[in-house]
Tab-separated table of C-alpha atoms in Angstrom:
chain	number	residue	atom	x	y	z
A	1	GLY	CA	-3.991	13.492	16.106
A	2	LEU	CA	-5.073	9.747	16.103
A	3	ARG	CA	-2.679	7.672	18.079
A	4	TYR	CA	-1.837	3.968	17.848
A	5	CYS	CA	-0.276	2.871	21.046
A	6	LEU	CA	3.219	1.289	20.625
A	7	GLY	CA	4.609	0.279	23.983
A	8	MET	CA	4.931	3.618	25.582
A	9	MET	CA	5.104	5.334	22.299
A	10	LEU	CA	2.097	6.970	20.582
A	11	VAL	CA	1.930	7.062	16.787
A	12	ALA	CA	-0.250	9.626	15.019
A	13	ARG	CA	-1.977	8.416	11.859
A	14	HIS	CA	-1.685	10.972	9.046
A	15	LEU	CA	-4.871	9.680	7.417
A	16	ARG	CA	-7.123	10.811	10.245
A	17	ASN	CA	-7.953	14.299	8.932
A	18	TRP	CA	-8.914	13.054	5.551
A	19	ALA	CA	-11.127	10.275	7.008
A	20	GLU	CA	-12.891	12.863	9.195
A	21	GLU	CA	-13.509	15.126	6.125
A	22	LEU	CA	-15.076	12.352	4.393
A	23	LEU	CA	-17.404	11.488	7.349
A	24	GLU	CA	-18.796	15.046	7.232
A	25	VAL	CA	-20.245	14.364	3.784
A	26	SER	CA	-20.674	10.607	3.443
A	27	PRO	CA	-23.158	8.326	5.265
A	28	VAL	CA	-20.696	5.416	5.097
A	29	LEU	CA	-16.958	5.455	5.460
A	30	VAL	CA	-15.174	2.227	4.521
A	31	ILE	CA	-11.783	1.732	6.151
A	32	GLU	CA	-10.083	-1.059	4.336
A	33	GLY	CA	-6.620	-2.615	4.736
A	34	ALA	CA	-4.793	-5.564	5.715
A	35	ARG	CA	-5.219	-7.179	9.135
A	36	GLN	CA	-3.296	-5.639	11.982
A	37	VAL	CA	-2.703	-2.330	10.431
A	38	GLY	CA	-4.885	-0.319	12.885
A	39	LYS	CA	-8.203	-0.024	11.160
A	40	SER	CA	-10.314	-0.455	14.226
A	41	THR	CA	-8.081	1.886	16.116
A	42	LEU	CA	-8.566	4.478	13.439
A	43	ALA	CA	-12.360	3.870	13.290
A	44	MET	CA	-12.708	4.386	17.255
A	45	MET	CA	-10.542	7.538	17.181
A	46	LEU	CA	-12.591	9.489	14.606
A	47	SER	CA	-14.389	12.421	16.031
A	48	GLY	CA	-18.240	12.672	15.885
A	49	GLY	CA	-20.307	11.886	18.962
A	50	PRO	CA	-21.248	8.479	20.617
A	51	VAL	CA	-20.074	5.276	18.927
A	52	THR	CA	-21.288	1.719	19.073
A	53	ALA	CA	-18.900	-1.020	17.658
A	54	VAL	CA	-19.634	-4.613	16.558
A	55	THR	CA	-17.377	-7.048	14.812
A	56	MET	CA	-18.353	-9.678	12.237
A	57	ASP	CA	-15.484	-11.871	13.512
A	58	ASP	CA	-17.829	-12.772	16.324
A	59	ALA	CA	-20.254	-15.672	15.427
A	60	VAL	CA	-23.127	-14.447	17.617
A	61	THR	CA	-23.070	-10.921	16.203
A	62	ARG	CA	-22.809	-12.368	12.709
A	63	ALA	CA	-25.818	-14.481	13.388
A	64	LEU	CA	-27.797	-11.378	14.535
A	65	ALA	CA	-26.618	-9.495	11.396
A	66	VAL	CA	-28.145	-12.274	9.236
A	67	ASP	CA	-31.248	-12.806	11.246
A	68	ASP	CA	-32.228	-9.141	11.978
A	69	PRO	CA	-29.931	-6.846	10.089
A	70	GLN	CA	-32.182	-3.808	10.624
A	71	ARG	CA	-31.957	-4.230	14.335
A	72	LEU	CA	-28.172	-4.360	14.176
A	73	LEU	CA	-27.913	-1.395	11.870
A	74	ARG	CA	-30.049	0.768	13.965
A	75	SER	CA	-28.461	-0.334	17.330
A	76	ALA	CA	-26.378	2.941	17.574
A	77	GLY	CA	-29.471	5.129	17.634
A	78	SER	CA	-28.533	8.602	16.650
A	79	GLY	CA	-24.844	7.799	17.156
A	80	ARG	CA	-22.281	6.194	14.851
A	81	LEU	CA	-22.279	2.348	14.269
A	82	ILE	CA	-18.785	0.798	13.513
A	83	VAL	CA	-18.969	-2.639	11.931
A	84	ASP	CA	-15.511	-4.343	11.962
A	85	GLU	CA	-14.425	-6.947	9.450
A	86	ILE	CA	-17.654	-6.459	7.206
A	87	GLN	CA	-16.341	-8.844	4.592
A	88	ARG	CA	-17.259	-11.782	6.917
A	89	CYS	CA	-20.902	-10.925	6.655
A	90	PRO	CA	-21.696	-9.959	2.955
A	91	GLU	CA	-25.375	-10.401	3.763
A	92	LEU	CA	-25.264	-7.109	5.647
A	93	VAL	CA	-24.458	-5.038	2.547
A	94	LEU	CA	-28.041	-4.880	1.001
A	95	PRO	CA	-29.877	-4.075	4.274
A	96	LEU	CA	-27.132	-1.428	4.817
A	97	LYS	CA	-27.997	0.114	1.444
A	98	ALA	CA	-31.698	0.266	2.321
A	99	GLU	CA	-30.947	1.828	5.725
A	100	VAL	CA	-28.723	4.525	4.212
A	101	ASP	CA	-31.383	5.292	1.683
A	102	ARG	CA	-33.901	5.682	4.561
A	103	ASP	CA	-31.644	8.050	6.429
A	104	ARG	CA	-28.760	9.687	4.502
A	105	ARG	CA	-27.253	11.517	7.652
A	106	PRO	CA	-23.450	11.801	7.099
A	107	GLY	CA	-21.088	9.912	9.424
A	108	ARG	CA	-23.671	7.093	10.344
A	109	PHE	CA	-21.613	4.087	9.593
A	110	VAL	CA	-18.011	3.204	9.532
A	111	LEU	CA	-17.179	-0.227	8.036
A	112	THR	CA	-13.699	-1.870	8.314
A	113	GLY	CA	-12.691	-4.712	6.198
A	114	SER	CA	-9.365	-6.665	5.712
A	115	ALA	CA	-10.381	-8.059	2.410
A	116	ASN	CA	-11.376	-5.716	-0.443
A	117	LEU	CA	-15.095	-5.134	0.146
A	118	LEU	CA	-15.737	-4.172	-3.487
A	119	ARG	CA	-14.765	-7.695	-4.528
A	120	ILE	CA	-17.492	-9.226	-2.411
A	121	PRO	CA	-20.325	-10.188	-4.717
A	122	GLY	CA	-23.066	-7.321	-4.756
A	123	ALA	CA	-21.207	-4.933	-2.610
A	124	GLU	CA	-19.941	-2.567	-5.377
A	125	ASP	CA	-23.323	-1.687	-6.812
A	126	SER	CA	-24.991	-1.429	-3.432
A	127	LEU	CA	-22.579	1.037	-1.930
A	128	ALA	CA	-21.870	3.178	-5.051
A	129	GLY	CA	-22.675	6.749	-4.189
A	130	ARG	CA	-23.377	5.910	-0.548
A	131	ALA	CA	-19.873	5.177	0.738
A	132	MET	CA	-16.386	6.800	0.607
A	133	THR	CA	-13.167	4.678	1.179
A	134	VAL	CA	-9.898	5.200	2.794
A	135	ARG	CA	-7.122	2.601	2.755
A	136	VAL	CA	-5.077	2.153	5.941
A	137	HIS	CA	-1.656	0.900	5.296
A	138	PRO	CA	1.103	-0.233	7.581
A	139	PHE	CA	2.934	2.776	9.229
A	140	THR	CA	4.956	4.990	7.052
A	141	GLN	CA	8.483	6.015	8.201
A	142	GLY	CA	7.178	9.478	8.827
A	143	GLU	CA	4.407	8.236	11.044
A	144	LEU	CA	6.835	6.323	13.111
A	145	GLN	CA	9.142	9.304	13.532
A	146	GLY	CA	6.291	11.840	14.054
A	147	THR	CA	7.164	13.936	10.955
A	148	PRO	CA	4.579	14.927	8.350
A	149	ASP	CA	5.762	13.104	5.336
A	150	ASP	CA	4.822	14.266	1.852
A	151	TRP	CA	7.726	13.512	-0.539
A	152	VAL	CA	6.157	14.505	-3.765
A	153	THR	CA	5.070	17.935	-2.584
A	154	GLY	CA	8.507	18.356	-0.948
A	155	VAL	CA	10.336	17.468	-4.127
A	156	LEU	CA	8.251	19.964	-6.312
A	157	ALA	CA	8.949	22.675	-3.727
A	158	GLY	CA	12.715	21.932	-3.778
A	159	ALA	CA	12.476	21.206	-0.039
A	160	PHE	CA	15.036	18.414	0.405
A	161	GLU	CA	18.149	19.924	-1.161
A	162	GLY	CA	20.093	20.398	2.124
A	163	LEU	CA	19.764	16.757	3.291
A	164	GLY	CA	23.012	14.881	4.129
A	165	PRO	CA	23.764	11.184	3.551
A	166	VAL	CA	21.987	8.345	5.408
A	167	GLU	CA	23.569	5.153	6.916
A	168	ARG	CA	22.900	2.092	4.905
A	169	GLU	CA	22.339	0.142	8.119
A	170	ASP	CA	19.654	2.575	9.142
A	171	VAL	CA	17.741	2.224	5.818
A	172	VAL	CA	18.141	-1.564	5.858
A	173	GLU	CA	16.779	-1.703	9.471
A	174	ARG	CA	13.702	0.225	8.379
A	175	VAL	CA	13.192	-1.914	5.253
A	176	VAL	CA	13.484	-5.222	7.157
A	177	ARG	CA	11.230	-4.113	9.947
A	178	GLY	CA	8.454	-2.780	7.713
A	179	GLY	CA	5.384	-0.948	8.962
A	180	TYR	CA	3.029	-3.362	10.605
A	181	PRO	CA	2.271	-1.900	14.000
A	182	PRO	CA	2.615	-4.985	16.178
A	183	VAL	CA	6.188	-5.763	15.047
A	184	GLN	CA	7.711	-2.368	15.695
A	185	GLU	CA	9.280	-3.277	19.023
A	186	MET	CA	9.908	-7.013	18.514
A	187	THR	CA	13.253	-8.662	18.142
A	188	SER	CA	14.167	-9.709	14.685
A	189	ARG	CA	13.469	-13.402	15.534
A	190	VAL	CA	10.128	-12.892	16.981
A	191	ARG	CA	9.263	-10.337	14.230
A	192	ALA	CA	10.162	-12.971	11.586
A	193	ALA	CA	7.945	-15.674	13.290
A	194	TRP	CA	5.068	-13.133	13.553
A	195	LEU	CA	5.179	-12.090	9.900
A	196	GLN	CA	5.441	-15.641	8.676
A	197	ASP	CA	2.458	-16.679	10.717
A	198	TYR	CA	0.602	-13.536	9.592
A	199	ALA	CA	1.100	-14.393	5.894
A	200	ASN	CA	0.043	-18.022	6.470
A	201	ARG	CA	-3.115	-16.977	8.394
A	202	LEU	CA	-4.163	-14.549	5.715
A	203	VAL	CA	-3.681	-17.025	2.861
A	204	GLU	CA	-5.313	-19.901	4.739
A	205	ARG	CA	-8.326	-18.085	6.466
A	206	ASP	CA	-8.966	-14.694	4.994
A	207	SER	CA	-8.629	-15.729	1.199
A	208	MET	CA	-11.847	-17.830	1.828
A	209	ASP	CA	-13.884	-14.455	2.219
A	210	LEU	CA	-12.909	-13.604	-1.324
A	211	GLY	CA	-13.113	-16.808	-3.314
A	212	ARG	CA	-12.124	-20.488	-3.556
A	213	ALA	CA	-8.397	-21.164	-4.007
A	214	GLN	CA	-5.864	-23.988	-3.829
A	215	LEU	CA	-4.009	-22.854	-0.661
A	216	PRO	CA	-0.606	-24.515	-1.442
A	217	ILE	CA	-0.574	-22.658	-4.840
A	218	LEU	CA	-1.733	-19.308	-3.494
A	219	ARG	CA	1.138	-19.570	-0.800
A	220	ARG	CA	3.688	-20.580	-3.423
A	221	LEU	CA	2.570	-17.616	-5.626
A	222	LEU	CA	3.137	-15.248	-2.760
A	223	SER	CA	6.598	-16.690	-2.163
A	224	LEU	CA	7.408	-16.331	-5.895
A	225	LEU	CA	6.365	-12.739	-5.871
A	226	ALA	CA	8.389	-12.140	-2.748
A	227	ALA	CA	11.541	-13.652	-4.330
A	228	ALA	CA	11.178	-11.357	-7.264
A	229	VAL	CA	9.659	-8.115	-5.970
A	230	GLY	CA	9.533	-5.234	-8.574
A	231	GLY	CA	9.570	-7.923	-11.358
A	232	GLU	CA	7.204	-7.495	-14.230
A	233	VAL	CA	4.143	-9.740	-14.001
A	234	VAL	CA	4.398	-12.389	-16.721
A	235	LEU	CA	1.368	-14.525	-16.172
A	236	GLU	CA	2.618	-17.310	-18.515
A	237	ARG	CA	5.909	-17.595	-16.598
A	238	LEU	CA	4.220	-17.759	-13.288
A	239	ALA	CA	1.670	-20.373	-14.593
A	240	GLU	CA	4.516	-22.496	-15.793
A	241	ALA	CA	6.333	-22.245	-12.391
A	242	LEU	CA	3.087	-23.077	-10.445
A	243	GLY	CA	1.805	-25.779	-12.759
A	244	VAL	CA	-1.558	-24.075	-13.373
A	245	ASN	CA	-3.140	-22.137	-16.219
A	246	ARG	CA	-2.773	-18.371	-16.933
A	247	ASP	CA	-6.258	-17.563	-15.846
A	248	THR	CA	-5.764	-19.171	-12.450
A	249	VAL	CA	-2.638	-17.098	-11.828
A	250	GLY	CA	-4.579	-13.959	-12.798
A	251	ARG	CA	-7.379	-14.877	-10.316
A	252	TYR	CA	-4.870	-15.687	-7.514
A	253	LEU	CA	-3.033	-12.339	-8.061
A	254	ASP	CA	-6.426	-10.671	-7.627
A	255	LEU	CA	-6.912	-12.671	-4.523
A	256	LEU	CA	-3.479	-11.502	-2.961
A	257	GLU	CA	-4.311	-8.062	-4.012
A	258	GLY	CA	-7.788	-8.229	-2.385
A	259	LEU	CA	-6.066	-9.301	0.833
A	260	PHE	CA	-3.744	-6.231	0.627
A	261	LEU	CA	-0.671	-8.309	0.480
A	262	VAL	CA	0.341	-7.544	-3.023
A	263	ALA	CA	0.008	-4.413	-5.145
A	264	ARG	CA	0.493	-3.883	-8.828
A	265	LEU	CA	2.315	-0.899	-10.398
A	266	PRO	CA	0.986	-0.216	-13.824
A	267	SER	CA	3.097	0.461	-16.867
A	268	TRP	CA	3.201	4.108	-17.792
A	269	SER	CA	2.550	5.294	-21.264
A	270	ARG	CA	1.695	8.513	-22.906
A	271	ASN	CA	2.021	6.912	-26.306
A	272	LEU	CA	5.418	8.456	-26.256
A	273	THR	CA	6.365	5.561	-28.609
A	274	SER	CA	4.453	2.634	-29.609
A	275	ARG	CA	7.319	0.467	-28.403
A	276	GLN	CA	6.608	0.411	-24.777
A	277	ILE	CA	6.014	-2.741	-22.924
A	278	ARG	CA	2.782	-2.905	-21.123
A	279	ARG	CA	3.051	-5.134	-18.135
A	280	PRO	CA	2.548	-4.155	-14.468
A	281	LYS	CA	5.174	-4.770	-11.769
A	282	ALA	CA	4.166	-6.561	-8.598
A	283	TYR	CA	5.278	-5.551	-5.124
A	284	LEU	CA	4.337	-6.746	-1.673
A	285	THR	CA	2.760	-4.135	0.464
A	286	ASP	CA	5.240	-4.390	3.175
A	287	THR	CA	8.971	-4.930	2.972
A	288	GLY	CA	9.239	-6.652	6.390
A	289	LEU	CA	7.045	-9.313	4.858
A	290	VAL	CA	9.282	-9.510	1.675
A	291	ALA	CA	12.358	-10.031	3.817
A	292	VAL	CA	10.790	-12.892	5.761
A	293	LEU	CA	9.253	-14.757	2.861
A	294	ALA	CA	12.394	-14.383	0.722
A	295	GLY	CA	14.664	-15.349	3.716
A	296	LEU	CA	16.689	-12.163	3.608
A	297	GLY	CA	18.236	-11.212	6.916
A	298	GLU	CA	19.425	-7.737	7.949
A	299	ALA	CA	23.098	-8.533	8.177
A	300	HIS	CA	23.219	-10.045	4.744
A	301	LEU	CA	21.339	-7.106	3.158
A	302	ALA	CA	23.724	-4.554	4.743
A	303	SER	CA	26.726	-6.434	3.543
A	304	PRO	CA	28.397	-5.975	0.145
A	305	GLN	CA	27.189	-9.427	-0.845
A	306	GLY	CA	23.622	-8.484	-0.209
A	307	LEU	CA	23.525	-5.501	-2.555
A	308	ASP	CA	21.834	-7.427	-5.415
A	309	HIS	CA	18.986	-8.391	-3.061
A	310	LEU	CA	18.762	-5.018	-1.530
A	311	GLY	CA	18.211	-3.186	-4.702
A	312	PRO	CA	14.775	-4.666	-5.400
A	313	LEU	CA	13.790	-4.386	-1.767
A	314	LEU	CA	14.633	-0.804	-1.619
A	315	GLU	CA	12.469	-0.203	-4.799
A	316	ASN	CA	9.597	-2.028	-3.063
A	317	PHE	CA	10.215	0.144	0.065
A	318	VAL	CA	9.969	3.409	-1.897
A	319	VAL	CA	6.946	2.337	-3.816
A	320	ASN	CA	5.144	1.539	-0.574
A	321	GLU	CA	6.046	4.698	1.234
A	322	LEU	CA	4.835	6.751	-1.706
A	323	ALA	CA	1.627	4.756	-2.112
A	324	ARG	CA	0.902	5.278	1.585
A	325	GLN	CA	1.682	9.036	1.466
A	326	ARG	CA	-0.627	9.415	-1.584
A	327	GLN	CA	-3.755	9.561	0.604
A	328	TRP	CA	-2.653	12.567	2.444
A	329	SER	CA	-0.346	14.372	0.066
A	330	THR	CA	-1.298	17.881	-0.890
A	331	THR	CA	-0.209	16.973	-4.497
A	332	ARG	CA	-2.541	14.628	-6.389
A	333	PHE	CA	-0.489	11.961	-8.107
A	334	GLU	CA	-0.634	8.617	-9.837
A	335	MET	CA	2.246	6.095	-9.820
A	336	ALA	CA	3.566	3.747	-12.587
A	337	HIS	CA	6.832	2.388	-13.977
A	338	TYR	CA	8.304	2.922	-17.417
A	339	ARG	CA	10.205	0.672	-19.789
A	340	ASP	CA	10.488	0.699	-23.512
A	341	ARG	CA	11.666	-2.033	-25.890
A	342	ASN	CA	15.067	-0.622	-26.110
A	343	GLY	CA	15.632	-1.371	-22.472
A	344	ALA	CA	15.228	2.166	-21.124
A	345	GLU	CA	13.454	1.976	-17.875
A	346	VAL	CA	12.610	4.187	-14.967
A	347	ASP	CA	11.627	2.435	-11.708
A	348	ILE	CA	8.860	4.816	-10.706
A	349	ILE	CA	6.996	7.543	-12.646
A	350	ILE	CA	5.028	10.098	-10.615
A	351	GLU	CA	2.354	11.759	-12.690
A	352	SER	CA	0.826	14.880	-11.243
A	353	PRO	CA	-1.369	17.713	-12.673
A	354	GLN	CA	1.871	19.775	-12.656
A	355	GLY	CA	3.884	17.265	-14.700
A	356	ILE	CA	6.052	14.157	-14.384
A	357	VAL	CA	8.688	13.194	-11.887
A	358	GLY	CA	10.963	10.145	-12.568
A	359	ILE	CA	12.641	8.180	-9.802
A	360	GLU	CA	15.434	5.697	-9.900
A	361	VAL	CA	16.222	3.721	-6.788
A	362	LYS	CA	19.822	2.646	-6.248
A	363	ALA	CA	21.378	0.571	-3.411
A	364	ALA	CA	24.573	2.513	-3.917
A	365	SER	CA	26.137	4.517	-1.192
A	366	ALA	CA	25.844	7.652	-3.405
A	367	ALA	CA	24.259	8.499	-6.917
A	368	ARG	CA	26.751	8.296	-9.842
A	369	PRO	CA	26.373	10.029	-13.211
A	370	ALA	CA	25.497	6.710	-14.949
A	371	HIS	CA	22.372	6.394	-12.641
A	372	PHE	CA	20.804	9.407	-14.385
A	373	LYS	CA	21.017	7.958	-17.941
A	374	HIS	CA	17.429	6.849	-18.323
A	375	LEU	CA	16.033	9.831	-16.452
A	376	MET	CA	18.008	12.225	-18.908
A	377	ALA	CA	16.497	10.246	-21.838
A	378	LEU	CA	13.029	10.743	-20.358
A	379	ARG	CA	13.601	14.438	-19.732
A	380	ASP	CA	14.657	14.929	-23.302
A	381	ARG	CA	11.696	13.175	-24.541
A	382	LEU	CA	9.001	14.868	-22.324
A	383	GLY	CA	10.467	18.419	-22.585
A	384	GLY	CA	8.678	20.926	-20.357
A	385	GLU	CA	6.442	18.343	-18.900
A	386	PHE	CA	9.292	16.737	-17.127
A	387	LEU	CA	9.620	18.323	-13.586
A	388	ALA	CA	12.392	16.345	-11.991
A	389	GLY	CA	14.477	13.229	-12.180
A	390	ILE	CA	15.476	11.958	-8.858
A	391	VAL	CA	18.006	9.224	-7.957
A	392	LEU	CA	17.366	7.903	-4.425
A	393	SER	CA	20.303	6.369	-2.645
A	394	CYS	CA	22.254	6.571	0.604
A	395	GLY	CA	24.187	9.624	-0.508
A	396	GLY	CA	23.390	13.208	0.240
A	397	ALA	CA	21.298	15.678	-1.727
A	398	GLN	CA	23.081	16.925	-4.763
A	399	ARG	CA	22.169	18.648	-8.093
A	400	ALA	CA	23.059	16.526	-11.068
A	401	GLY	CA	22.155	18.663	-14.092
A	402	ASP	CA	19.105	20.216	-15.534
A	403	ARG	CA	16.052	19.150	-13.459
A	404	LEU	CA	18.184	16.255	-12.067
A	405	LEU	CA	18.841	15.605	-8.440
A	406	ALA	CA	20.238	12.984	-6.191
A	407	LEU	CA	18.470	12.622	-2.837
A	408	PRO	CA	18.916	10.381	0.221
A	409	PHE	CA	16.240	7.746	1.212
A	410	SER	CA	15.795	9.828	4.370
A	411	SER	CA	13.904	12.496	2.264
A	412	LEU	CA	11.012	10.063	2.222
A	413	TRP	CA	10.455	10.634	5.978
A	414	ALA	CA	11.842	14.176	6.212
A	415	GLU	CA	9.570	17.072	6.879
A	416	PRO	CA	8.987	18.911	3.537
């Protein structure tokens, strides 16, 4: 499989097979994702003959792309051309469209971008029907351990019911380290400095590829979101805190999402009742980043005093792991959160063709009967469509009633 070199350790990317499958049918594969998650590494490792690679981070290459795009786009001959950081040269998108229309051979172009390509003016229409996209995330825990992680499929197959408890310190360590490849073997001090610098650089430099922004406000918005991960997005409240209007907050949120720093989890509704509250929740795409931006250290989070802070971070961690696994899971699924006006809420709703799985994330050392209250209400309301209600905690696997189950966090990176 594809390897990302980590010291002496090699990490296989679980996305590779899917990316290669897409290249067999599509002339263009877009590999998008944040900086430093291993997009170029993945691009270089995909099978399929000779490869030429250029990067738009390089001013000379970028000038050539603008002056003579056709020459650049044909420079790989009959091989494959990899264009790194394409968002830095939006002028290349239209010539690329023309080149693909001239020769639609699959697997010709691989584009990588660390800002969302489709937000670049003109890109979406030009690449429609010509490109397929994969998103590279930071590592999953399964990738780091070398286990094929597919939690949703495992849950539906009843695969995790023999798992024992997991040490809270182990989970906290994984949460605080996060999944960015470069930080995996750093000390906590160096890692904190790297992540802080990383966030600053993205906000200051890469946000310019997507649109104009007042950087102090963009930076402050990111900090506010880090301090309240898993909170519902109330634009008015954020606008008040930042001293800007509601539309500006909406645009800045889009920017942070375009940089792959922030992700929104939509509110789930099946019109079960008209009394549901329709606001997305916001998460950061890496919990190591949350810990640094919110000033939360490992020792504090593992202590009894840190439990209140640990809960939201764990929820963010679970959302991230599942969002990353979605791309290679053998079960198609969508993710959302649920809350009605009576205050019943379920942290994560997994919606699959087979039915619904509800997930509650608890920082407790084991699941308690009270933790299942809202899952039971959802089960009773959905009837046969409800497949499972899971409480994730540090405790071991345990049945807790009809279609209710307690599982340890380690089920997320266990082999199903």
